Short mmCIF file of C-alpha atoms and ligand atoms in Angstrom, two decimals:
data_model
loop_
_atom_site.label_atom_id
_atom_site.label_comp_id
_atom_site.label_asym_id
_atom_site.label_seq_id
_atom_site.Cartn_x
_atom_site.Cartn_y
_atom_site.Cartn_z
CA UNK B 1 -38.65 -40.68 17.09
CA UNK B 2 -40.78 -38.32 19.18
CA UNK B 3 -39.77 -36.20 22.11
CA UNK B 4 -42.26 -34.09 24.04
CA UNK B 5 -40.77 -31.89 26.71
CA UNK B 6 -42.25 -29.58 29.36
CA UNK B 7 -45.45 -28.98 27.37
CA UNK B 8 -47.97 -26.54 28.83
CA UNK B 9 -51.14 -25.06 27.41
CA UNK B 10 -54.18 -23.46 29.01
CA UNK B 11 -57.65 -22.55 27.81
CA UNK B 12 -59.00 -19.59 29.72
CA UNK B 13 -58.13 -20.42 33.32
CA UNK B 14 -57.86 -24.16 32.71
CA UNK B 15 -54.41 -25.78 32.53
CA UNK B 16 -55.06 -28.49 29.95
CA UNK B 17 -51.39 -29.59 29.98
CA UNK B 18 -48.81 -28.73 32.65
CA UNK B 19 -45.14 -29.51 32.06
CA UNK B 20 -45.86 -32.73 30.20
CA UNK B 21 -42.93 -34.76 28.92
CA UNK B 22 -42.51 -38.18 27.36
CA UNK B 23 -40.57 -39.76 24.54
CA UNK B 24 -41.41 -42.49 22.08
CA UNK B 25 -38.82 -44.71 20.42
CA UNK B 26 -38.93 -45.76 16.79
CA UNK B 27 -41.26 -48.76 16.27
CA UNK B 28 -42.76 -48.36 19.70
CA UNK B 29 -46.46 -48.53 20.53
CA UNK B 30 -46.93 -45.90 23.21
CA UNK B 31 -50.29 -45.39 24.92
CA UNK B 32 -51.60 -42.21 26.52
CA UNK B 33 -54.41 -42.91 28.94
CA UNK B 34 -56.29 -40.96 31.58
CA UNK B 35 -59.77 -39.86 32.64
CA UNK B 36 -62.00 -37.70 30.43
CA UNK B 37 -60.58 -34.20 30.08
CA UNK B 38 -57.09 -35.27 31.17
CA UNK B 39 -55.54 -33.61 28.09
CA UNK B 40 -54.90 -36.60 25.81
CA UNK B 41 -56.43 -35.19 22.62
CA UNK B 42 -54.81 -31.85 23.40
CA UNK B 43 -51.40 -33.57 23.20
CA UNK B 44 -52.24 -34.71 19.66
CA UNK B 45 -53.52 -31.26 18.73
CA UNK B 46 -50.24 -29.71 19.90
CA UNK B 47 -48.06 -32.30 18.12
CA UNK B 48 -49.94 -31.79 14.84
CA UNK B 49 -49.71 -28.00 15.04
CA UNK B 50 -53.41 -27.29 15.65
CA UNK B 51 -52.76 -25.82 19.11
CA UNK B 52 -49.80 -23.64 20.11
CA UNK B 53 -48.51 -24.45 23.60
CA UNK B 54 -47.42 -21.68 25.93
CA UNK B 55 -44.28 -23.63 26.79
CA UNK B 56 -42.38 -26.76 25.82
CA UNK B 57 -40.91 -28.61 22.89
CA UNK B 58 -42.05 -31.25 20.43
CA UNK B 59 -39.23 -32.85 18.45
CA UNK B 60 -39.66 -35.42 15.67
CA UNK B 61 -36.49 -37.28 14.73
CA UNK B 62 -34.41 -34.28 15.76
CA UNK B 63 -36.61 -31.60 14.17
CA UNK B 64 -38.59 -29.06 16.17
CA UNK B 65 -42.24 -29.40 15.12
CA UNK B 66 -43.55 -26.39 17.03
CA UNK B 67 -42.04 -24.05 14.48
CA UNK B 68 -44.17 -25.64 11.76
CA UNK B 69 -47.72 -25.22 10.48
CA UNK B 70 -50.08 -28.17 10.53
CA UNK B 71 -49.62 -29.16 6.87
CA UNK B 72 -45.84 -28.99 7.30
CA UNK B 73 -46.05 -31.34 10.27
CA UNK B 74 -48.00 -33.76 8.05
CA UNK B 75 -45.29 -33.51 5.39
CA UNK B 76 -42.66 -34.45 7.98
CA UNK B 77 -44.45 -37.79 8.34
CA UNK B 78 -46.97 -37.35 11.14
CA UNK B 79 -50.47 -38.71 10.49
CA UNK B 80 -53.42 -38.90 12.84
CA UNK B 81 -56.98 -40.03 13.27
CA UNK B 82 -59.63 -38.18 15.24
CA UNK B 83 -61.63 -39.13 18.31
CA UNK B 84 -64.86 -38.52 16.40
CA UNK B 85 -64.45 -40.63 13.28
CA UNK B 86 -64.19 -38.32 10.32
CA UNK B 87 -64.26 -40.17 7.03
CA UNK B 88 -65.58 -38.24 4.02
CA UNK B 89 -69.01 -39.82 4.23
CA UNK B 90 -70.16 -39.13 0.66
CA UNK B 91 -66.98 -40.52 -0.89
CA UNK B 92 -66.23 -44.18 -1.51
CA UNK B 93 -63.71 -45.95 0.70
CA UNK B 94 -61.25 -45.89 -2.20
CA UNK B 95 -61.65 -42.15 -2.70
CA UNK B 96 -61.11 -41.55 1.02
CA UNK B 97 -57.72 -43.21 0.75
CA UNK B 98 -56.94 -41.32 -2.47
CA UNK B 99 -57.60 -38.02 -0.70
CA UNK B 100 -55.07 -39.06 1.94
CA UNK B 101 -52.62 -40.00 -0.79
CA UNK B 102 -53.01 -36.77 -2.76
CA UNK B 103 -52.08 -34.71 0.25
CA UNK B 104 -48.74 -36.40 -0.24
CA UNK B 105 -48.34 -36.13 -4.03
CA UNK B 106 -46.90 -33.18 -5.94
CA UNK B 107 -48.72 -29.86 -5.91
CA UNK B 108 -51.33 -29.19 -8.63
CA UNK B 109 -49.31 -26.73 -10.70
CA UNK B 110 -46.30 -29.00 -10.87
CA UNK B 111 -48.53 -31.94 -11.72
CA UNK B 112 -50.09 -29.98 -14.58
CA UNK B 113 -46.67 -29.08 -15.95
CA UNK B 114 -45.79 -32.77 -16.09
CA UNK B 115 -48.36 -33.23 -18.84
CA UNK B 116 -51.48 -35.37 -19.00
CA UNK B 117 -49.70 -38.67 -19.55
CA UNK B 118 -47.57 -38.35 -16.45
CA UNK B 119 -50.54 -37.24 -14.37
CA UNK B 120 -52.59 -40.23 -15.59
CA UNK B 121 -49.76 -42.62 -14.74
CA UNK B 122 -49.43 -41.07 -11.32
CA UNK B 123 -53.20 -41.33 -10.84
CA UNK B 124 -53.22 -45.00 -11.84
CA UNK B 125 -50.34 -45.68 -9.50
CA UNK B 126 -52.20 -43.91 -6.67
CA UNK B 127 -55.30 -46.07 -7.27
CA UNK B 128 -53.25 -49.26 -7.18
CA UNK B 129 -51.60 -48.10 -3.99
CA UNK B 130 -54.99 -47.24 -2.45
CA UNK B 131 -56.45 -50.66 -3.32
CA UNK B 132 -53.46 -52.43 -1.80
CA UNK B 133 -53.83 -50.36 1.36
CA UNK B 134 -57.57 -51.13 1.57
CA UNK B 135 -56.82 -54.84 1.19
CA UNK B 136 -54.37 -54.69 4.09
CA UNK B 137 -57.22 -53.38 6.23
CA UNK B 138 -59.71 -55.97 5.02
CA UNK B 139 -61.63 -53.26 3.16
CA UNK B 140 -61.17 -54.45 -0.44
CA UNK B 141 -64.79 -55.58 -0.73
CA UNK B 142 -66.12 -52.17 0.23
CA UNK B 143 -63.67 -50.11 -1.87
CA UNK B 144 -66.51 -48.65 -3.94
CA UNK B 145 -69.04 -48.33 -1.11
CA UNK B 146 -70.03 -44.88 0.14
CA UNK B 147 -68.08 -44.52 3.40
CA UNK B 148 -70.93 -43.05 5.43
CA UNK B 149 -72.93 -46.24 4.97
CA UNK B 150 -70.19 -48.50 6.38
CA UNK B 151 -70.48 -49.90 9.92
CA UNK B 152 -68.51 -47.86 12.48
CA UNK B 153 -65.86 -50.57 12.82
CA UNK B 154 -65.03 -50.32 9.12
CA UNK B 155 -65.17 -46.51 9.15
CA UNK B 156 -62.60 -46.47 11.94
CA UNK B 157 -60.36 -48.83 9.99
CA UNK B 158 -60.81 -46.71 6.89
CA UNK B 159 -59.77 -43.62 8.78
CA UNK B 160 -56.53 -45.33 9.75
CA UNK B 161 -55.99 -46.49 6.16
CA UNK B 162 -56.45 -42.91 4.96
CA UNK B 163 -53.96 -41.66 7.55
CA UNK B 164 -51.43 -44.22 6.30
CA UNK B 165 -51.87 -43.20 2.67
CA UNK B 166 -49.58 -40.23 3.18
CA UNK B 167 -46.72 -42.58 4.07
CA UNK B 168 -46.15 -41.42 7.66
CA UNK B 169 -43.51 -42.61 10.11
CA UNK B 170 -45.43 -41.53 13.21
CA UNK B 171 -49.15 -42.28 13.58
CA UNK B 172 -51.34 -40.77 16.29
CA UNK B 173 -54.56 -42.69 16.94
CA UNK B 174 -57.20 -40.97 19.09
CA UNK B 175 -59.55 -43.60 20.56
CA UNK B 176 -59.43 -46.01 17.61
CA UNK B 177 -61.57 -48.55 19.52
CA UNK B 178 -64.22 -46.03 20.61
CA UNK B 179 -67.67 -47.52 19.94
CA UNK B 180 -66.29 -50.82 18.68
CA UNK B 181 -67.44 -54.22 19.95
CA UNK B 182 -64.99 -56.78 21.27
CA UNK B 183 -64.48 -58.64 17.99
CA UNK B 184 -63.89 -55.38 16.11
CA UNK B 185 -61.46 -54.29 18.82
CA UNK B 186 -59.52 -57.56 18.52
CA UNK B 187 -59.18 -57.07 14.75
CA UNK B 188 -58.06 -53.51 15.32
CA UNK B 189 -55.40 -54.60 17.81
CA UNK B 190 -54.02 -57.01 15.23
CA UNK B 191 -53.95 -54.25 12.61
CA UNK B 192 -52.11 -51.83 14.92
CA UNK B 193 -49.53 -54.49 15.81
CA UNK B 194 -48.91 -55.12 12.11
CA UNK B 195 -48.40 -51.41 11.47
CA UNK B 196 -45.45 -51.60 13.79
CA UNK B 197 -44.13 -55.07 12.99
CA UNK B 198 -44.55 -55.05 9.20
CA UNK B 199 -44.50 -51.36 8.30
CA UNK B 200 -42.07 -50.24 10.99
CA UNK B 201 -44.29 -47.40 12.16
CA UNK B 202 -44.12 -45.61 15.49
CA UNK B 203 -47.54 -45.35 17.08
CA UNK B 204 -49.02 -43.24 19.84
CA UNK B 205 -52.49 -44.34 20.83
CA UNK B 206 -55.02 -42.62 23.09
CA UNK B 207 -57.57 -45.11 24.29
CA UNK B 208 -60.03 -45.86 27.09
CA UNK B 209 -60.33 -49.54 26.18
CA UNK B 210 -57.92 -51.13 28.65
CA UNK B 211 -57.89 -54.47 26.86
CA UNK B 212 -56.44 -52.73 23.82
CA UNK B 213 -54.04 -50.58 25.84
CA UNK B 214 -52.72 -53.47 27.89
CA UNK B 215 -52.70 -55.82 24.91
CA UNK B 216 -50.66 -53.83 22.38
CA UNK B 217 -48.64 -51.14 24.18
CA UNK B 218 -44.94 -51.31 24.85
CA UNK B 219 -45.26 -48.45 27.32
CA UNK B 220 -48.08 -46.43 28.83
CA UNK B 221 -48.19 -42.88 30.20
CA UNK B 222 -51.07 -41.81 32.40
CA UNK B 223 -52.36 -38.24 32.37
CA UNK B 224 -54.59 -36.68 34.97
CA UNK B 225 -55.65 -33.03 34.74
CA UNK B 226 -52.85 -32.21 32.35
CA UNK B 227 -50.06 -33.84 34.30
CA UNK B 228 -48.29 -37.14 33.85
CA UNK B 229 -48.95 -39.18 36.99
CA UNK B 230 -47.35 -42.46 35.90
CA UNK B 231 -45.40 -44.11 33.10
CA UNK B 232 -44.30 -47.70 32.60
CA UNK B 233 -45.05 -51.04 31.03
CA UNK B 234 -48.71 -52.11 30.92
CA UNK B 235 -48.01 -54.45 33.82
CA UNK B 236 -46.47 -51.69 35.94
CA UNK B 237 -49.34 -49.31 35.17
CA UNK B 238 -52.02 -51.86 36.02
CA UNK B 239 -50.43 -52.32 39.44
CA UNK B 240 -50.02 -48.58 40.15
CA UNK B 241 -52.22 -47.35 43.00
CA UNK B 242 -52.04 -43.70 41.86
CA UNK B 243 -53.45 -44.68 38.48
CA UNK B 244 -56.29 -46.67 39.96
CA UNK B 245 -57.10 -43.71 42.23
CA UNK B 246 -57.14 -41.26 39.29
CA UNK B 247 -59.69 -43.40 37.49
CA UNK B 248 -61.89 -44.29 40.44
CA UNK B 249 -61.69 -40.75 41.81
CA UNK B 250 -62.95 -39.33 38.52
CA UNK B 251 -65.83 -41.75 38.24
CA UNK B 252 -64.59 -42.98 34.86
CA UNK B 253 -65.83 -46.38 33.77
CA UNK B 254 -62.37 -47.33 32.56
N1 ATP S 301 -60.10 -25.75 22.04
C1 ATP S 301 -60.39 -25.81 23.35
N2 ATP S 301 -60.95 -24.76 23.98
C2 ATP S 301 -61.23 -24.80 25.30
N3 ATP S 301 -60.98 -25.86 26.08
C3 ATP S 301 -60.42 -26.93 25.52
C4 ATP S 301 -60.08 -26.98 24.13
N4 ATP S 301 -59.52 -28.18 23.86
C5 ATP S 301 -59.52 -28.85 25.01
N5 ATP S 301 -60.04 -28.12 26.00
C6 ATP S 301 -60.16 -28.51 27.42
O1 ATP S 301 -58.92 -29.08 27.82
C7 ATP S 301 -59.14 -30.21 28.66
C8 ATP S 301 -58.50 -31.43 28.04
O2 ATP S 301 -59.25 -31.79 26.90
P1 ATP S 301 -58.89 -33.03 25.99
O3 ATP S 301 -59.84 -33.01 24.86
O4 ATP S 301 -57.45 -32.99 25.65
O5 ATP S 301 -59.17 -34.24 26.97
P2 ATP S 301 -59.07 -35.81 26.71
O6 ATP S 301 -58.10 -36.35 27.67
O7 ATP S 301 -58.85 -36.06 25.27
O8 ATP S 301 -60.54 -36.29 27.16
P3 ATP S 301 -61.50 -37.43 26.53
O9 ATP S 301 -61.04 -38.73 27.09
O10 ATP S 301 -62.86 -37.05 27.04
O11 ATP S 301 -61.41 -37.34 25.04
C9 ATP S 301 -60.65 -30.34 28.82
O12 ATP S 301 -61.04 -29.71 30.02
C10 ATP S 301 -61.19 -29.61 27.62
O13 ATP S 301 -62.46 -29.08 27.87
MG1 MG S 302 -59.93 -36.89 23.79
#
């Protein structure tokens, strides 16, 4: 589904990624871990077309993504969430999902040409879809609540629901468990598993919470200062001395 090859990018004199490569199979949950500043979010920013690498390739189901602008990458079926939760705080949970859905629907001019009736039907269909999606995330009771007033755990779930509204095949989650307590993290793990098992999605997750990483990932790649230092099953990674060194050496609490 996703192939990243020989990716390099620097900021000023800093090599944020150096010759990074990995590939993710369809319906796989693939984790990217590593100390702060290792380059994990940068990988997502390159895949989604926000950053241009100086070298390398990113291929989604056979198509080169690096030739595309960010919105075109989204249209190819790549959705993401951000490390700093970014729901539209003044909008209801339902409207947040609708915004994600509309990015996917026909362009305004074409919609207008369809006539009011068709647009209304499409709108009603979008609302039904959004409510179903909210229910899948246990958010049906807060559908009409202003998103900014929701607890962080629900905001993070809502952000994933909004990402899914566009009907992606690849989902990139940047620290979905950041700031969550253990119960919220457990619920989230269950949700992510279901995205793969029931919706057939391919998922790349960046996360510091090792319980989540070890609990849901099929494979894990470890980055340190822009380079991949290890890759394997959660069990292999947990037993890898280089990985332990990278974390302890950096003073990370993970
Ligand atoms: N737009 C940018 N301009 C300058 N430097 C950047 C930019 N984006 C990332 N960097 C630098 O690249 C390095 C990797 O950053 P990145 O955000 O990818 O790390 P990360 O692995 O996601 O870390 P964390 O776990 O703290 O989120 C860091 O040193 C960061 O300061
Ligand atoms: Mg990051």
